[in-house]
CSV table of C-alpha atoms in Angstrom, one decimal:
chain,number,residue,atom,x,y,z
A,1,UNK,CA,-34.1,18.2,42.2
A,2,UNK,CA,-34.9,14.5,42.6
A,3,UNK,CA,-32.4,12.1,40.9
A,4,UNK,CA,-33.6,9.4,38.5
A,5,UNK,CA,-32.4,6.8,40.9
A,6,UNK,CA,-34.6,8.3,43.7
A,7,UNK,CA,-37.6,8.5,41.4
A,8,UNK,CA,-37.2,4.8,40.6
A,9,UNK,CA,-37.1,4.0,44.3
A,10,UNK,CA,-40.3,6.0,44.8
A,11,UNK,CA,-42.1,4.2,42.0
A,12,UNK,CA,-41.1,0.8,43.4
A,13,UNK,CA,-42.3,1.8,46.8
A,14,UNK,CA,-45.7,3.1,45.6
A,15,UNK,CA,-46.4,0.4,43.0
A,16,UNK,CA,-47.8,-2.4,45.3
A,17,UNK,CA,-50.0,0.1,47.2
A,18,UNK,CA,-51.2,1.6,43.9
A,19,UNK,CA,-52.1,-1.8,42.4
A,20,UNK,CA,-54.3,-2.9,45.4
A,21,UNK,CA,-56.0,0.5,46.1
A,22,UNK,CA,-59.3,2.0,45.1
A,23,UNK,CA,-60.0,5.0,42.9
A,24,UNK,CA,-59.6,7.6,45.6
A,25,UNK,CA,-56.5,6.1,47.1
A,26,UNK,CA,-54.9,5.8,43.7
A,27,UNK,CA,-55.6,9.5,43.2
A,28,UNK,CA,-53.8,10.4,46.5
A,29,UNK,CA,-50.8,8.2,45.5
A,30,UNK,CA,-50.6,9.9,42.1
A,31,UNK,CA,-50.8,13.4,43.7
A,32,UNK,CA,-48.0,12.5,46.1
A,33,UNK,CA,-45.8,11.0,43.3
A,34,UNK,CA,-46.3,14.0,40.9
A,35,UNK,CA,-45.6,16.5,43.6
A,36,UNK,CA,-42.3,14.8,44.6
A,37,UNK,CA,-41.0,14.0,41.1
A,38,UNK,CA,-42.5,16.8,39.0
A,39,UNK,CA,-43.9,14.3,36.5
A,40,UNK,CA,-47.2,14.8,34.6
A,41,UNK,CA,-50.1,12.8,35.9
A,42,UNK,CA,-50.3,10.6,32.8
A,43,UNK,CA,-46.6,9.7,33.0
A,44,UNK,CA,-46.9,8.9,36.7
A,45,UNK,CA,-49.7,6.5,35.9
A,46,UNK,CA,-47.7,4.9,33.2
A,47,UNK,CA,-44.7,4.5,35.5
A,48,UNK,CA,-46.7,2.9,38.3
A,49,UNK,CA,-48.4,0.4,35.8
A,50,UNK,CA,-45.2,-0.5,34.0
A,51,UNK,CA,-43.3,-3.7,34.7
A,52,UNK,CA,-40.5,-3.3,37.2
A,53,UNK,CA,-37.6,-3.1,34.8
A,54,UNK,CA,-34.1,-3.1,36.2
A,55,UNK,CA,-32.1,0.0,35.6
A,56,UNK,CA,-29.7,-0.3,32.6
A,57,UNK,CA,-26.4,-1.8,33.4
A,58,UNK,CA,-23.4,0.4,33.1
A,59,UNK,CA,-21.5,-0.5,29.9
A,60,UNK,CA,-18.2,-2.2,30.7
A,61,UNK,CA,-15.5,-0.5,28.6
A,62,UNK,CA,-12.8,-2.6,27.0
A,63,UNK,CA,-9.5,-2.7,28.8
A,64,UNK,CA,-6.9,-0.5,27.2
A,65,UNK,CA,-4.4,-2.6,25.3
A,66,UNK,CA,-2.0,0.1,24.1
A,67,UNK,CA,-1.0,2.4,27.0
A,68,UNK,CA,1.6,5.2,27.2
A,69,UNK,CA,4.6,2.8,27.1
A,70,UNK,CA,3.3,1.2,23.9
A,71,UNK,CA,2.5,4.6,22.3
A,72,UNK,CA,6.0,5.9,23.1
A,73,UNK,CA,7.6,2.8,21.6
A,74,UNK,CA,5.4,3.1,18.5
A,75,UNK,CA,6.3,6.7,18.0
A,76,UNK,CA,10.0,5.9,18.3
A,77,UNK,CA,9.8,3.0,15.8
A,78,UNK,CA,7.6,5.1,13.5
A,79,UNK,CA,10.3,7.8,13.4
A,80,UNK,CA,13.1,5.3,12.9
A,81,UNK,CA,11.1,3.9,9.9
A,82,UNK,CA,11.1,7.4,8.3
A,83,UNK,CA,7.5,8.2,9.2
A,84,UNK,CA,5.8,5.4,7.3
A,85,UNK,CA,2.1,5.5,6.8
A,86,UNK,CA,0.1,3.1,8.9
A,87,UNK,CA,-1.0,0.7,6.2
A,88,UNK,CA,2.7,0.4,5.1
A,89,UNK,CA,4.1,0.2,8.6
A,90,UNK,CA,1.6,-2.3,10.2
A,91,UNK,CA,2.5,-5.4,8.1
A,92,UNK,CA,6.2,-4.4,8.2
A,93,UNK,CA,6.5,-3.8,12.0
A,94,UNK,CA,7.6,-7.3,13.0
A,95,UNK,CA,10.3,-7.5,10.4
A,96,UNK,CA,11.5,-3.9,11.1
A,97,UNK,CA,11.7,-4.6,14.9
A,98,UNK,CA,13.8,-7.7,14.1
A,99,UNK,CA,16.2,-5.6,12.0
A,100,UNK,CA,16.5,-2.9,14.8
A,101,UNK,CA,17.1,-5.6,17.4
A,102,UNK,CA,19.7,-7.4,15.1
A,103,UNK,CA,21.8,-4.3,15.0
A,104,UNK,CA,21.3,-3.3,18.7
A,105,UNK,CA,19.3,-0.2,17.9
A,106,UNK,CA,16.2,-1.1,19.9
A,107,UNK,CA,15.3,-3.3,22.8
A,108,UNK,CA,11.7,-3.5,24.0
A,109,UNK,CA,10.1,-5.5,26.8
A,110,UNK,CA,8.5,-8.7,25.4
A,111,UNK,CA,4.9,-7.6,26.2
A,112,UNK,CA,5.4,-4.3,24.4
A,113,UNK,CA,7.1,-5.9,21.4
A,114,UNK,CA,4.3,-8.5,21.1
A,115,UNK,CA,1.7,-5.8,21.2
A,116,UNK,CA,3.4,-3.7,18.5
A,117,UNK,CA,3.9,-6.8,16.3
A,118,UNK,CA,0.2,-7.4,16.3
A,119,UNK,CA,-1.0,-3.7,16.0
A,120,UNK,CA,-3.5,-2.8,13.3
A,121,UNK,CA,-3.2,0.2,10.9
A,122,UNK,CA,-6.2,1.9,12.4
A,123,UNK,CA,-4.7,1.7,15.9
A,124,UNK,CA,-1.4,3.1,14.6
A,125,UNK,CA,-3.4,6.1,13.1
A,126,UNK,CA,-5.2,6.7,16.4
A,127,UNK,CA,-2.0,6.6,18.5
A,128,UNK,CA,0.0,8.7,16.1
A,129,UNK,CA,-2.7,11.3,15.3
A,130,UNK,CA,-1.1,14.1,17.3
A,131,UNK,CA,2.4,13.3,16.2
A,132,UNK,CA,2.0,13.7,12.4
A,133,UNK,CA,3.3,16.6,10.3
A,134,UNK,CA,2.2,18.1,7.0
A,135,UNK,CA,4.3,17.7,3.8
A,136,UNK,CA,4.9,20.3,1.1
A,137,UNK,CA,3.5,20.0,-2.4
A,138,UNK,CA,5.4,18.7,-5.4
A,139,UNK,CA,6.9,20.4,-8.4
A,140,UNK,CA,7.4,19.5,-12.1
A,141,UNK,CA,9.6,21.1,-14.8
A,142,UNK,CA,9.0,18.8,-17.8
A,143,UNK,CA,9.7,20.3,-21.2
A,144,UNK,CA,8.0,18.7,-24.2
A,145,UNK,CA,10.0,16.8,-26.8
A,146,UNK,CA,8.6,16.8,-30.4
A,147,UNK,CA,10.9,14.3,-32.1
A,148,UNK,CA,10.3,10.6,-32.5
A,149,UNK,CA,6.7,10.6,-31.1
A,150,UNK,CA,5.6,8.4,-34.0
A,151,UNK,CA,8.3,5.8,-33.1
A,152,UNK,CA,7.5,5.7,-29.4
A,153,UNK,CA,3.9,4.5,-28.9
A,154,UNK,CA,1.6,5.8,-26.1
A,155,UNK,CA,1.4,3.2,-23.4
A,156,UNK,CA,-1.8,1.2,-23.2
A,157,UNK,CA,-2.9,-1.4,-20.7
A,158,UNK,CA,-1.8,-4.3,-22.9
A,159,UNK,CA,1.8,-3.1,-23.7
A,160,UNK,CA,3.5,-4.5,-20.6
A,161,UNK,CA,3.4,-7.6,-18.3
A,162,UNK,CA,3.3,-5.5,-15.1
A,163,UNK,CA,3.3,-8.6,-12.9
A,164,UNK,CA,6.9,-9.3,-14.0
A,165,UNK,CA,9.8,-7.1,-12.6
A,166,UNK,CA,11.6,-5.2,-15.3
A,167,UNK,CA,9.0,-2.8,-16.7
A,168,UNK,CA,9.8,0.7,-15.3
A,169,UNK,CA,8.7,4.3,-15.3
A,170,UNK,CA,11.4,7.0,-15.6
A,171,UNK,CA,11.3,10.8,-15.0
A,172,UNK,CA,13.4,13.8,-14.0
A,173,UNK,CA,13.0,16.3,-11.2
A,174,UNK,CA,14.5,19.8,-11.4
A,175,UNK,CA,16.4,21.5,-8.6
A,176,UNK,CA,16.0,25.1,-9.7
A,177,UNK,CA,14.9,26.7,-6.5
A,178,UNK,CA,12.2,28.6,-8.3
A,179,UNK,CA,14.6,30.2,-10.9
A,180,UNK,CA,13.8,28.6,-14.3
A,181,UNK,CA,17.0,28.4,-16.3
A,182,UNK,CA,19.4,25.6,-17.5
A,183,UNK,CA,22.2,26.1,-15.0
A,184,UNK,CA,20.8,23.9,-12.2
A,185,UNK,CA,21.0,20.2,-11.5
A,186,UNK,CA,18.3,17.5,-12.0
A,187,UNK,CA,17.5,14.1,-10.6
A,188,UNK,CA,16.8,11.1,-12.8
A,189,UNK,CA,14.6,8.5,-11.2
A,190,UNK,CA,13.4,5.0,-12.2
A,191,UNK,CA,10.9,2.8,-10.5
A,192,UNK,CA,9.8,-0.7,-11.3
A,193,UNK,CA,6.0,-1.1,-11.7
A,194,UNK,CA,5.8,-4.7,-10.3
A,195,UNK,CA,8.0,-4.4,-7.2
A,196,UNK,CA,8.5,-0.7,-6.5
A,197,UNK,CA,12.3,-1.0,-6.7
A,198,UNK,CA,13.6,2.5,-7.2
A,199,UNK,CA,16.9,4.1,-8.2
A,200,UNK,CA,17.9,7.8,-8.4
A,201,UNK,CA,21.0,9.7,-9.7
A,202,UNK,CA,21.8,13.4,-10.1
A,203,UNK,CA,22.2,15.1,-13.5
A,204,UNK,CA,24.1,18.2,-14.2
A,205,UNK,CA,21.8,18.9,-17.1
A,206,UNK,CA,19.0,17.2,-19.1
A,207,UNK,CA,21.3,16.8,-22.1
A,208,UNK,CA,20.7,13.7,-24.2
A,209,UNK,CA,24.1,12.1,-23.7
A,210,UNK,CA,24.3,12.7,-20.0
A,211,UNK,CA,20.7,11.4,-19.5
A,212,UNK,CA,21.5,8.2,-21.4
A,213,UNK,CA,24.8,7.8,-19.5
A,214,UNK,CA,23.0,8.0,-16.2
A,215,UNK,CA,20.2,5.7,-17.4
A,216,UNK,CA,22.9,3.1,-18.2
A,217,UNK,CA,24.3,3.6,-14.7
A,218,UNK,CA,20.8,3.1,-13.1
A,219,UNK,CA,20.2,0.0,-15.2
A,220,UNK,CA,23.4,-1.6,-13.9
A,221,UNK,CA,22.2,-1.1,-10.3
A,222,UNK,CA,18.8,-2.9,-10.9
A,223,UNK,CA,18.8,-6.5,-9.6
A,224,UNK,CA,16.7,-7.6,-12.6
A,225,UNK,CA,16.7,-7.2,-16.3
A,226,UNK,CA,15.3,-3.9,-17.7
A,227,UNK,CA,12.5,-5.0,-20.0
A,228,UNK,CA,10.6,-1.8,-20.7
A,229,UNK,CA,10.7,2.0,-20.1
A,230,UNK,CA,7.8,4.4,-19.9
A,231,UNK,CA,8.5,8.1,-19.8
A,232,UNK,CA,6.8,11.5,-20.3
A,233,UNK,CA,7.2,13.5,-23.5
A,234,UNK,CA,10.3,15.4,-22.3
A,235,UNK,CA,13.1,16.0,-24.8
A,236,UNK,CA,15.6,14.3,-22.5
A,237,UNK,CA,13.9,11.0,-23.3
A,238,UNK,CA,12.3,11.6,-26.8
A,239,UNK,CA,15.6,11.7,-28.7
A,240,UNK,CA,17.6,9.4,-31.0
A,241,UNK,CA,20.3,8.7,-28.5
A,242,UNK,CA,18.0,7.0,-26.0
A,243,UNK,CA,15.5,5.5,-28.4
A,244,UNK,CA,18.3,3.9,-30.5
A,245,UNK,CA,20.0,2.5,-27.4
A,246,UNK,CA,16.8,0.9,-26.1
A,247,UNK,CA,16.0,-0.5,-29.5
A,248,UNK,CA,19.4,-2.1,-29.7
A,249,UNK,CA,19.1,-3.6,-26.2
A,250,UNK,CA,15.6,-5.0,-26.7
A,251,UNK,CA,14.0,-2.6,-24.2
A,252,UNK,CA,10.4,-1.9,-25.0
A,253,UNK,CA,9.7,1.9,-25.1
A,254,UNK,CA,6.4,3.6,-24.4
A,255,UNK,CA,5.4,7.2,-23.5
A,256,UNK,CA,2.5,8.7,-21.5
A,257,UNK,CA,-0.2,10.9,-23.0
A,258,UNK,CA,0.8,14.6,-23.0
A,259,UNK,CA,-0.5,16.5,-19.9
A,260,UNK,CA,-1.7,13.3,-18.2
A,261,UNK,CA,0.5,13.0,-15.2
A,262,UNK,CA,-1.4,10.1,-13.7
A,263,UNK,CA,-0.2,8.0,-16.6
A,264,UNK,CA,3.1,7.9,-14.7
A,265,UNK,CA,1.6,7.8,-11.3
A,266,UNK,CA,4.2,5.6,-9.8
A,267,UNK,CA,7.3,7.6,-10.6
A,268,UNK,CA,5.4,10.8,-9.9
A,269,UNK,CA,4.7,9.5,-6.4
A,270,UNK,CA,8.4,8.7,-5.9
A,271,UNK,CA,9.3,12.2,-7.1
A,272,UNK,CA,7.3,13.7,-4.2
A,273,UNK,CA,7.7,11.1,-1.5
A,274,UNK,CA,11.4,10.6,-2.0
A,275,UNK,CA,13.2,13.2,-4.1
A,276,UNK,CA,11.3,16.3,-2.9
A,277,UNK,CA,11.0,15.0,0.7
A,278,UNK,CA,14.8,14.4,1.0
A,279,UNK,CA,16.4,16.7,-1.6
A,280,UNK,CA,13.9,19.5,-1.0
A,281,UNK,CA,13.0,22.4,-3.2
A,282,UNK,CA,16.2,24.3,-3.1
A,283,UNK,CA,18.6,25.2,-6.0
A,284,UNK,CA,21.6,23.0,-6.5
A,285,UNK,CA,24.3,24.0,-9.0
A,286,UNK,CA,27.7,23.5,-7.4
A,287,UNK,CA,30.1,20.6,-7.5
A,288,UNK,CA,29.8,20.1,-3.7
A,289,UNK,CA,26.0,19.8,-4.0
A,290,UNK,CA,26.3,17.4,-6.8
A,291,UNK,CA,28.5,15.1,-4.7
A,292,UNK,CA,26.1,15.4,-1.8
A,293,UNK,CA,23.2,14.4,-4.1
A,294,UNK,CA,25.2,11.3,-5.1
A,295,UNK,CA,25.7,10.4,-1.5
A,296,UNK,CA,22.0,11.1,-0.7
A,297,UNK,CA,20.7,8.8,-3.4
A,298,UNK,CA,23.3,6.1,-2.5
A,299,UNK,CA,21.8,5.9,1.1
A,300,UNK,CA,18.2,6.4,0.0
A,301,UNK,CA,18.2,3.5,-2.4
A,302,UNK,CA,19.1,1.1,0.4
A,303,UNK,CA,16.5,2.5,2.8
A,304,UNK,CA,13.7,2.6,0.2
A,305,UNK,CA,14.3,-0.8,-1.4
A,306,UNK,CA,15.0,-2.8,1.8
A,307,UNK,CA,13.2,-1.0,4.6
A,308,UNK,CA,10.3,1.0,3.3
A,309,UNK,CA,7.2,-1.1,2.4
A,310,UNK,CA,4.8,0.3,-0.2
A,311,UNK,CA,1.1,-0.4,-0.9
A,312,UNK,CA,0.1,-1.8,-4.3
A,313,UNK,CA,-3.7,-2.1,-4.9
A,314,UNK,CA,-5.3,-4.5,-2.5
A,315,UNK,CA,-2.0,-6.3,-1.8
A,316,UNK,CA,-0.5,-6.3,1.7
A,317,UNK,CA,2.2,-3.7,2.1
A,318,UNK,CA,5.7,-5.1,1.4
A,319,UNK,CA,9.2,-3.7,0.6
A,320,UNK,CA,10.5,-3.8,-2.9
A,321,UNK,CA,13.1,-6.4,-1.7
A,322,UNK,CA,10.4,-8.8,-0.4
A,323,UNK,CA,8.3,-8.4,-3.6
A,324,UNK,CA,11.3,-9.1,-5.7
A,325,UNK,CA,12.0,-12.3,-3.8
A,326,UNK,CA,8.4,-13.4,-4.1
A,327,UNK,CA,8.4,-12.8,-7.8
A,328,UNK,CA,10.6,-15.9,-8.3
A,329,UNK,CA,12.6,-14.4,-11.2
A,330,UNK,CA,15.9,-14.2,-9.2
A,331,UNK,CA,18.6,-16.8,-9.5
A,332,UNK,CA,19.8,-18.4,-6.2
A,333,UNK,CA,23.1,-16.5,-6.4
A,334,UNK,CA,21.3,-13.2,-6.9
A,335,UNK,CA,18.8,-13.9,-4.1
A,336,UNK,CA,21.7,-14.9,-1.8
A,337,UNK,CA,23.6,-11.7,-2.7
A,338,UNK,CA,20.6,-9.5,-1.9
A,339,UNK,CA,19.9,-11.3,1.4
A,340,UNK,CA,23.5,-10.8,2.5
A,341,UNK,CA,23.2,-7.1,1.7
A,342,UNK,CA,19.9,-6.9,3.6
A,343,UNK,CA,21.2,-8.6,6.7
A,344,UNK,CA,24.2,-6.4,6.8
A,345,UNK,CA,22.2,-3.1,6.7
A,346,UNK,CA,21.4,-1.2,9.9
A,347,UNK,CA,18.3,0.9,9.2
A,348,UNK,CA,19.1,3.4,12.0
A,349,UNK,CA,22.7,3.9,10.8
A,350,UNK,CA,21.3,4.5,7.3
A,351,UNK,CA,18.9,7.1,8.5
A,352,UNK,CA,21.7,8.8,10.5
A,353,UNK,CA,23.8,9.0,7.4
A,354,UNK,CA,20.8,10.3,5.4
A,355,UNK,CA,20.2,13.0,8.0
A,356,UNK,CA,23.9,13.9,7.9
A,357,UNK,CA,23.9,14.3,4.1
A,358,UNK,CA,20.7,16.3,4.2
A,359,UNK,CA,22.2,18.7,6.8
A,360,UNK,CA,25.2,19.3,4.6
A,361,UNK,CA,23.1,19.6,1.5
A,362,UNK,CA,20.8,22.2,3.1
A,363,UNK,CA,23.8,23.8,4.9
A,364,UNK,CA,22.2,23.4,8.3
A,365,UNK,CA,24.0,23.1,11.7
A,366,UNK,CA,21.1,21.1,13.1
A,367,UNK,CA,18.0,19.5,11.7
A,368,UNK,CA,14.9,18.6,13.8
A,369,UNK,CA,14.0,15.1,12.9
A,370,UNK,CA,13.2,11.6,14.2
A,371,UNK,CA,16.6,11.3,15.7
A,372,UNK,CA,16.0,14.1,18.3
A,373,UNK,CA,13.6,11.8,20.2
A,374,UNK,CA,14.3,8.4,18.8
A,375,UNK,CA,17.9,8.1,19.9
A,376,UNK,CA,17.8,9.8,23.3
């Protein structure tokens, strides 16, 4: 079989003779060309009459920017970040690399570091495609509360000034392990709509007094004033204890529409991405497990608020800490206090502690995680 390159050479050789020949000579040239190439006579005539076009140039492929060494470094940093999504990781990479270097957890060659600091979200997705794992679905055990619905309005788009930190969504997550009764623990979570700052605490029950006590504890941890609370229609929130407390403190109360979980999309997302991801779906009902949940959330609040950027609409991904600083509501003393906490935190040590608590909580001797590869 004659190659296309050889056919082009034949056409180039016959073309001059063909153009200056008579009818009979052109016929012999066509016969010879068709016999050699297998072309139809009409196509052979077209090829001989066509302009001598140069063969197409071979496309020059772009040089590969991110090679195996950059991919290995990215995988390591991605695991140390807690498997952040690409659009959250890309704008945070330079800051996160600085934190790792500041505490001696990572040292990359300058060319590799520069490439990672400039990497795009789409390139991160491409390089990490074969390293990703699936995540389990979420679970909700909300029980409706019938009291005080007339006193607590359904939240609308005009109730809050969402741009200002202090307006929060709150919810509970059950740790029943699939056995629905009242003898298991719960997690109370609160997240700020503006910054994404989140706090969590375990509950031994969803009793009204204990829920209010833990809410006061979470409020004290927030680095800003609590201005508003939005919750579902569960009885742990729709009760006189909590409503009267919030009214006396000047905290605006609203509730979501019944059976519309997306009304509380922010705290629902935290329930799955943080509580279920780290505390899991098991049953917790012992004093030891309660203490471990307290330790777990003590570590998790530092990781989430200082080292895990989140996406918010069309804004660039940023950590709750950075969003809070950018809001301009903090006093200089409070901003300096948060900065000193941030600079003292080692994200790798925090993840090691988180892993240790999770191993104890799930009663595992070992747990396959980012540390297996990232700290070798």
